[in-house]
Short mmCIF file of N, CA and C in Angstrom, two decimals:
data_model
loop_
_atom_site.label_atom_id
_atom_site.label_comp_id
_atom_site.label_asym_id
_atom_site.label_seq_id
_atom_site.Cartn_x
_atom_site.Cartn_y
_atom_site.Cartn_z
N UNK A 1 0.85 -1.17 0.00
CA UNK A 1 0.00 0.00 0.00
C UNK A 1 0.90 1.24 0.00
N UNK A 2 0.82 2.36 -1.30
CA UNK A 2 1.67 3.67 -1.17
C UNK A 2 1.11 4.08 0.21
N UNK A 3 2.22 4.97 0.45
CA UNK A 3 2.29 5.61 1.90
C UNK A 3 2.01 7.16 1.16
N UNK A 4 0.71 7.68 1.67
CA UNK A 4 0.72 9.27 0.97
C UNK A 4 1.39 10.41 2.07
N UNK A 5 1.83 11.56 1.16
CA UNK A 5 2.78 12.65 1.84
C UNK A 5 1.44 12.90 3.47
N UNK A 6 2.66 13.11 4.31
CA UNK A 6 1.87 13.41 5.06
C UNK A 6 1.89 15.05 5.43
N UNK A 7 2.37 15.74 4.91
CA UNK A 7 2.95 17.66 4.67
C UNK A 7 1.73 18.13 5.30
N UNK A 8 0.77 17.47 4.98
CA UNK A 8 -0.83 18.72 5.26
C UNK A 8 -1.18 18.45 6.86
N UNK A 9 -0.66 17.75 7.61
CA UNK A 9 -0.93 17.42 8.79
C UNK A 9 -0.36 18.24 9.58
N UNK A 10 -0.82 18.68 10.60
CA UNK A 10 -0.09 19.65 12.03
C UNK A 10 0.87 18.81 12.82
N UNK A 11 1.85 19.69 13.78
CA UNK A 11 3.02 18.62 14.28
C UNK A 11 1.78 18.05 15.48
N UNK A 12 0.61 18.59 15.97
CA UNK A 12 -0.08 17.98 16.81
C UNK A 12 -0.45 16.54 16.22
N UNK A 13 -0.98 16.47 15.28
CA UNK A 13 -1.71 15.15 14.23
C UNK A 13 -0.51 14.72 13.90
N UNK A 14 0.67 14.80 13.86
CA UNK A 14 1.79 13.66 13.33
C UNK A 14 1.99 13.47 14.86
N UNK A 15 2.02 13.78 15.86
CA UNK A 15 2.63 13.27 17.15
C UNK A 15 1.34 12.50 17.98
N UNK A 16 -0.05 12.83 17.05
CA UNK A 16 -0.75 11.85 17.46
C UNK A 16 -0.99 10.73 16.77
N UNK A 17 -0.79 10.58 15.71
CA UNK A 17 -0.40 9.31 14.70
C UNK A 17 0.91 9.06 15.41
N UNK A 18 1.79 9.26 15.65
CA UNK A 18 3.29 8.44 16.46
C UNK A 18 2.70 7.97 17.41
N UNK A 19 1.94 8.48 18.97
CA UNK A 19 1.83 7.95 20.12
C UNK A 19 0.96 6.78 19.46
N UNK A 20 0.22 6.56 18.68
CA UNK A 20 -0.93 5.60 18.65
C UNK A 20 -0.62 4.63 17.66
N UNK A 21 0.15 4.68 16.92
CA UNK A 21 1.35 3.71 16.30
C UNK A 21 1.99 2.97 17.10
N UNK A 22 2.88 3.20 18.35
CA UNK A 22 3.71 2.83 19.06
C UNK A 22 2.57 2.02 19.87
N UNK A 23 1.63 2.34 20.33
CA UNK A 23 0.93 1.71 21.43
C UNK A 23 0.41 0.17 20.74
N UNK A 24 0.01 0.70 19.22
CA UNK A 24 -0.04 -0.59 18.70
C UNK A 24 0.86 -1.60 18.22
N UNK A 25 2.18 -1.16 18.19
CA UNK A 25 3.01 -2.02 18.03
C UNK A 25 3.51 -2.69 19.27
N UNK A 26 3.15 -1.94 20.31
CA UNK A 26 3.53 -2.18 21.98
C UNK A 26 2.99 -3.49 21.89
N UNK A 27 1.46 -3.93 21.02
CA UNK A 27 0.47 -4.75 22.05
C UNK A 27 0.95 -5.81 20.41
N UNK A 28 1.95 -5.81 19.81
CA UNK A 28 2.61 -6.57 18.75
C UNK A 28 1.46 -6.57 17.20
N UNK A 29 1.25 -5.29 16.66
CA UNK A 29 1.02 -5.34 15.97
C UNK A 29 1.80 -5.15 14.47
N UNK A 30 1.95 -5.48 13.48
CA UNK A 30 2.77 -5.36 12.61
C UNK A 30 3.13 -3.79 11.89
N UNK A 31 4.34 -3.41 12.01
CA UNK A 31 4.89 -1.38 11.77
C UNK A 31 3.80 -1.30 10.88
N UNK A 32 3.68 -1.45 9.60
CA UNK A 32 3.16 -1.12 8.85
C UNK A 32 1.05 -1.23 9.09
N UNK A 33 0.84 -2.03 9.52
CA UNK A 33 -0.94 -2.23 9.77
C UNK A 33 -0.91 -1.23 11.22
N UNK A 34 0.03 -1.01 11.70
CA UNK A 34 0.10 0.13 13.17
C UNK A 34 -0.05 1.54 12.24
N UNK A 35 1.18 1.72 11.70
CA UNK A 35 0.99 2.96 11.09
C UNK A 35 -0.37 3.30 10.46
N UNK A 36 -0.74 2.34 9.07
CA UNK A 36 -2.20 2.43 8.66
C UNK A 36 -3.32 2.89 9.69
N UNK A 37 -3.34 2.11 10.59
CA UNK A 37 -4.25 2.25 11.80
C UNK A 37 -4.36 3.93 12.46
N UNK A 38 -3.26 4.31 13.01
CA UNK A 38 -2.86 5.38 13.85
C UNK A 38 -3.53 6.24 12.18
N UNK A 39 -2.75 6.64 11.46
CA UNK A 39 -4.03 7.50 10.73
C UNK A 39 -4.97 7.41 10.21
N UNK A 40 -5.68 6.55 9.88
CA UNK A 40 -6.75 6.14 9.85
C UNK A 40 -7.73 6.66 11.06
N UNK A 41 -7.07 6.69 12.70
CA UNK A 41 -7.29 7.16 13.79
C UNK A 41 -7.59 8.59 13.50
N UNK A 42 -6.41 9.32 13.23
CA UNK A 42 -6.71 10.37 13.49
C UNK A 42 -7.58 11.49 12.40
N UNK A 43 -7.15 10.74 11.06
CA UNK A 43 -8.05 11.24 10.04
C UNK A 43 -9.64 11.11 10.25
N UNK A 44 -10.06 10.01 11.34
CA UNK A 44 -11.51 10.45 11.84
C UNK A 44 -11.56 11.07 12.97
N UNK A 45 -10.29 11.20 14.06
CA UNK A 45 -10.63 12.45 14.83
C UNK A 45 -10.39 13.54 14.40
N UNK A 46 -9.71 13.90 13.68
CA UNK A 46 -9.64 15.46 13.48
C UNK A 46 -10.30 16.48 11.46
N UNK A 47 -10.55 14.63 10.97
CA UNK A 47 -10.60 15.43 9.25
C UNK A 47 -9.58 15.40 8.19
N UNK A 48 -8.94 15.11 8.96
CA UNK A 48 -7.71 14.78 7.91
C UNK A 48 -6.72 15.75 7.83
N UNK A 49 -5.54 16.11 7.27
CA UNK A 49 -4.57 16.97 7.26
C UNK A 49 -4.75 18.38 6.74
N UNK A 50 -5.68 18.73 6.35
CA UNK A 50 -6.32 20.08 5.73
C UNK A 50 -6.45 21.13 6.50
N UNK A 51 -6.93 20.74 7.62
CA UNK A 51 -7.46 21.35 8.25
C UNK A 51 -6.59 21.60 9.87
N UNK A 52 -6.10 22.70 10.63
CA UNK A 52 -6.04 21.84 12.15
C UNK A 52 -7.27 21.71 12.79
N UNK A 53 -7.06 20.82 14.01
CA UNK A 53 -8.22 20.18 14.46
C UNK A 53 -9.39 20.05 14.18
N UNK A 54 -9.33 19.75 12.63
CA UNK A 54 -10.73 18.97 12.20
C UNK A 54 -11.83 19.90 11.94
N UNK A 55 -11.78 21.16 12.67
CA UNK A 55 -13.10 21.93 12.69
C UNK A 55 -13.15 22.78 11.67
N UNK A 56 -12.67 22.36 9.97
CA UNK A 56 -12.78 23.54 9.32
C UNK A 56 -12.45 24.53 9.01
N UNK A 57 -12.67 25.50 8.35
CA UNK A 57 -12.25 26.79 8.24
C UNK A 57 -12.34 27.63 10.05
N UNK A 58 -11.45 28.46 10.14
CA UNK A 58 -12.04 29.82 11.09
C UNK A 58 -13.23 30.55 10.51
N UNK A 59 -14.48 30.62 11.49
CA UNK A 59 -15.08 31.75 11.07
C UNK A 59 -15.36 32.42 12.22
N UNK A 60 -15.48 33.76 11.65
CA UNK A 60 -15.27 34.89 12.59
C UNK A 60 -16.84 35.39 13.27
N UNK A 61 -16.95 35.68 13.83
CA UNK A 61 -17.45 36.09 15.12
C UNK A 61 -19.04 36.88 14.07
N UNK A 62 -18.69 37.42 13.86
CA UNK A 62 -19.17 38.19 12.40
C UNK A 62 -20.00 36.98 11.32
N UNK A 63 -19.11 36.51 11.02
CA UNK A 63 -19.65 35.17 10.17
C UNK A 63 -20.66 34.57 10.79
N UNK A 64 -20.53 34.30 11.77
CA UNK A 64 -21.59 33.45 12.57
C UNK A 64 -22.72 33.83 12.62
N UNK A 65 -22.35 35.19 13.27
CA UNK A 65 -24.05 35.94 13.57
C UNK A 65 -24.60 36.08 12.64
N UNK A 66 -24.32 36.31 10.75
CA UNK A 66 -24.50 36.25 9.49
C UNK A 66 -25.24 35.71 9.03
N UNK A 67 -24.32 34.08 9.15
CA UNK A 67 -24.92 32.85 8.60
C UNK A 67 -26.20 32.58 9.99
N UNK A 68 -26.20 32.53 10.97
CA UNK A 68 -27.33 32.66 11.86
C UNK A 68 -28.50 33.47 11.51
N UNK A 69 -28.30 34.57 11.33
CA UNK A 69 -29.27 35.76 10.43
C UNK A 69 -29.96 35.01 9.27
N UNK A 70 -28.92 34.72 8.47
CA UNK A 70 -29.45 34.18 7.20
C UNK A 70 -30.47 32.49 7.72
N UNK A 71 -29.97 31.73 8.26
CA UNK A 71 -30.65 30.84 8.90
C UNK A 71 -32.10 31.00 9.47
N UNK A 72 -32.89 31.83 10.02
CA UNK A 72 -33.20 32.73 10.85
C UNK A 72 -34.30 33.14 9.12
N UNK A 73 -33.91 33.88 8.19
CA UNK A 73 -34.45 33.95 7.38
C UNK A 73 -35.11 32.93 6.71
N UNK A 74 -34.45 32.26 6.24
CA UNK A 74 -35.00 30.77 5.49
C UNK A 74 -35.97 30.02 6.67
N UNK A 75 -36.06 30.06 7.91
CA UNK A 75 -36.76 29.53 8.57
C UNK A 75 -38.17 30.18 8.69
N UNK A 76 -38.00 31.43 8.60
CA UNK A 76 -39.11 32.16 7.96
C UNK A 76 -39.72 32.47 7.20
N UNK A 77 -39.06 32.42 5.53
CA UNK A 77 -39.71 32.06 4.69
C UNK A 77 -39.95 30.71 4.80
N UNK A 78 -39.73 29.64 5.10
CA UNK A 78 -40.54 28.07 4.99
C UNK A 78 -42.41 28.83 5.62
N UNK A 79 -42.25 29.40 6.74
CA UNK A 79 -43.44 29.47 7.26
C UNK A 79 -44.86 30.85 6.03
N UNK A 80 -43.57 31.37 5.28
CA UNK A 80 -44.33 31.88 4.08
C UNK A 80 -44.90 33.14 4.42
N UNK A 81 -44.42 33.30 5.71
CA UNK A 81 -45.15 35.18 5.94
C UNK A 81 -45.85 34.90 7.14
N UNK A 82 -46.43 33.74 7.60
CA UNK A 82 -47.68 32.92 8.50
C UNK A 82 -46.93 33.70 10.19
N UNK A 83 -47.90 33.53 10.52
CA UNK A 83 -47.89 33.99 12.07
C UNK A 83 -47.39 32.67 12.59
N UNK A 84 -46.47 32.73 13.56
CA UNK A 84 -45.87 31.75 14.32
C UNK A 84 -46.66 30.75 14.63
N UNK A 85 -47.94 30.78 15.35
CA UNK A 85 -48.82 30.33 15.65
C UNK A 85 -49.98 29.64 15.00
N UNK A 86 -50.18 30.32 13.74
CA UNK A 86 -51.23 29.85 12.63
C UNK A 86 -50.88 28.57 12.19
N UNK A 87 -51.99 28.02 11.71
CA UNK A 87 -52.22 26.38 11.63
C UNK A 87 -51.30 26.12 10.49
N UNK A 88 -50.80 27.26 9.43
CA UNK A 88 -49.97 26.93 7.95
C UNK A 88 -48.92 26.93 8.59
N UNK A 89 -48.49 27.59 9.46
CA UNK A 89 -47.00 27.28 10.23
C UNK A 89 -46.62 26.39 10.92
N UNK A 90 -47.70 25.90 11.36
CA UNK A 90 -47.38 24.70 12.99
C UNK A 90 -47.34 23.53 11.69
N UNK A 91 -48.19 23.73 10.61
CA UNK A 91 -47.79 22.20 9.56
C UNK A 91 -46.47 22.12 9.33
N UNK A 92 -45.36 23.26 8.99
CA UNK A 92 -44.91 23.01 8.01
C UNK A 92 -43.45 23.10 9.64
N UNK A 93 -43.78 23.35 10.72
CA UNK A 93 -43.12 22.49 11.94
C UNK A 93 -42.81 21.34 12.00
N UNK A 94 -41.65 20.93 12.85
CA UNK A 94 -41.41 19.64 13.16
C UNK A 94 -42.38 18.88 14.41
N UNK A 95 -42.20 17.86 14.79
CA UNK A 95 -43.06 17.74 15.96
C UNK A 95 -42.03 18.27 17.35
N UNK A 96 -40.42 17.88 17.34
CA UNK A 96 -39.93 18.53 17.91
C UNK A 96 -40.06 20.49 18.53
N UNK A 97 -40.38 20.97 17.59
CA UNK A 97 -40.68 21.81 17.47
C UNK A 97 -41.76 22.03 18.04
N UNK A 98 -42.99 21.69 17.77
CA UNK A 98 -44.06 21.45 18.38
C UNK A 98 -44.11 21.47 20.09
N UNK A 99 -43.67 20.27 20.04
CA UNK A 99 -43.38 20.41 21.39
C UNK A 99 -42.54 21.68 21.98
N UNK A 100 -41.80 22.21 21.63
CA UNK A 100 -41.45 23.45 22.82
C UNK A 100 -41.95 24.57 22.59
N UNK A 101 -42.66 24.31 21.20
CA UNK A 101 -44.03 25.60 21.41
C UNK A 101 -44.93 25.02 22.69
N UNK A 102 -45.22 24.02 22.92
CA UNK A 102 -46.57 23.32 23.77
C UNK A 102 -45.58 23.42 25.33
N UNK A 103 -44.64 23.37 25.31
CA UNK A 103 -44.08 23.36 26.48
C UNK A 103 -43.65 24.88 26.89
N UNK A 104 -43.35 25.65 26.33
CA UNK A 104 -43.77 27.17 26.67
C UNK A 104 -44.96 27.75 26.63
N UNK A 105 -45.72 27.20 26.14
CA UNK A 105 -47.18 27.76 26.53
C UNK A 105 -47.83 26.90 27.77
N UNK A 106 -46.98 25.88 28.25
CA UNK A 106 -47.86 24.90 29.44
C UNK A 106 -49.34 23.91 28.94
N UNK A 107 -48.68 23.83 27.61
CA UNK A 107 -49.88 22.43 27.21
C UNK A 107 -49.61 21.19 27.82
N UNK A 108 -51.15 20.79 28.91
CA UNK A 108 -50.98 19.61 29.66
C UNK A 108 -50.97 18.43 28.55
N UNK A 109 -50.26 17.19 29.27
CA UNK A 109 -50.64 16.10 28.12
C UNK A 109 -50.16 15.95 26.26
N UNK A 110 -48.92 17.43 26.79
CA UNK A 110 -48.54 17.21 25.46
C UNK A 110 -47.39 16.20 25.16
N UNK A 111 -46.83 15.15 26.28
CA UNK A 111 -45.84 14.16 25.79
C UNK A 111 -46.40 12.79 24.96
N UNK A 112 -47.65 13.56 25.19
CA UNK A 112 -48.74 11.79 24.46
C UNK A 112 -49.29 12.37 23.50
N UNK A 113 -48.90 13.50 23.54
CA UNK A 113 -49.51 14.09 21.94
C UNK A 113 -48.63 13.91 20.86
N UNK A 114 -49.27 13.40 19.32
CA UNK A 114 -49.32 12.95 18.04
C UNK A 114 -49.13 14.78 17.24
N UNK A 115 -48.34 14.76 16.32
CA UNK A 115 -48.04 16.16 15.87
C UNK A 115 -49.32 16.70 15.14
N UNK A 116 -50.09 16.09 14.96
CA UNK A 116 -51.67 16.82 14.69
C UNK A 116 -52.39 17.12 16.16
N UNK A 117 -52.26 16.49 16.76
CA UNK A 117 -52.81 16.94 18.10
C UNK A 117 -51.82 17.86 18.88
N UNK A 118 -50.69 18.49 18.99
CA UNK A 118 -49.81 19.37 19.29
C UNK A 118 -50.57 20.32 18.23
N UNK A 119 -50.63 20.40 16.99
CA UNK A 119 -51.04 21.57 16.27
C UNK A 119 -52.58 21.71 16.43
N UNK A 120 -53.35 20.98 16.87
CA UNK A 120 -54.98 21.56 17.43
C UNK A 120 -54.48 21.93 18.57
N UNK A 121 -53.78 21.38 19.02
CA UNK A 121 -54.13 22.40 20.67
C UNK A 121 -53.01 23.35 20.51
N UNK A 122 -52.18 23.40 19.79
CA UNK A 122 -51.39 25.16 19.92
C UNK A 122 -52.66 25.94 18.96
N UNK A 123 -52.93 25.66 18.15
CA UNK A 123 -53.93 26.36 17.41
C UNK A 123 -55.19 27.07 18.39
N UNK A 124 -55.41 25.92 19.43
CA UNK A 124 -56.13 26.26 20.16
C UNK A 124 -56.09 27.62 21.49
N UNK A 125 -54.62 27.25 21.64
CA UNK A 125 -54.07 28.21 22.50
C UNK A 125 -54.25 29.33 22.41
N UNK A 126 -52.88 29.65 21.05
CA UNK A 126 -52.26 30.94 20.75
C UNK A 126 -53.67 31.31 20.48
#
């Protein structure tokens, strides 16, 4: 099996592919199926060498609140203009959802409620 460059990796991710190599050769596994292993390891903890620790790009503080905004939008157009509360909105809800509308308003009996019966009785509420 070629061995690919490992350049894109951080000295953190090559010194965690070494400790976890060694541990498997400790318990007599063969250099080469150790090595495979240890990144294989860490390419699902962290993403692979692209990146450090796995999490992607940086986004800034700014970005967030953005893409949140924009999130935030699209969740509002799904409901199409509809009042939070109106029966075209509570459809196009999850039942999750449902429920912590019913649980901030104090709907009794809403853990045995079916997501048509969460939307008659918020309907009923609001």
């Amino acid at each position: 099996m070629p061995v690919a460059s490992k350049d894109k990796y951080t000295a953190k991710q090559k010194r965690k592919a070494q400790h976890i190599e060694e541990s498997y050769e400790h318990k007599g596994m063969p250099e080469d199926q150790a090595q495979a292993r240890a990144w294989a390891t860490v390419n699902k903890q962290s993403g692979g060498g692209e990146r450090a620790g796995g999490s992607g790009t940086d986004t800034s503080g700014r970005e967030k609140q953005t893409a949140r905004s924009d999130s935030a939008k699209r969740a509002a157009q799904t409901r199409k203009g509809h009042a939070r509360t109106s029966p075209e909105s509570l459809q196009s809800q999850t039942r999750e959802s449902l429920m912590k509308e019913a649980r901030s308003q104090d709907i009794r009996g809403r853990s045995r409620m079916t997501k048509a019966q969460l939307i008659e009785a918020l309907s009923h509420a609001g």
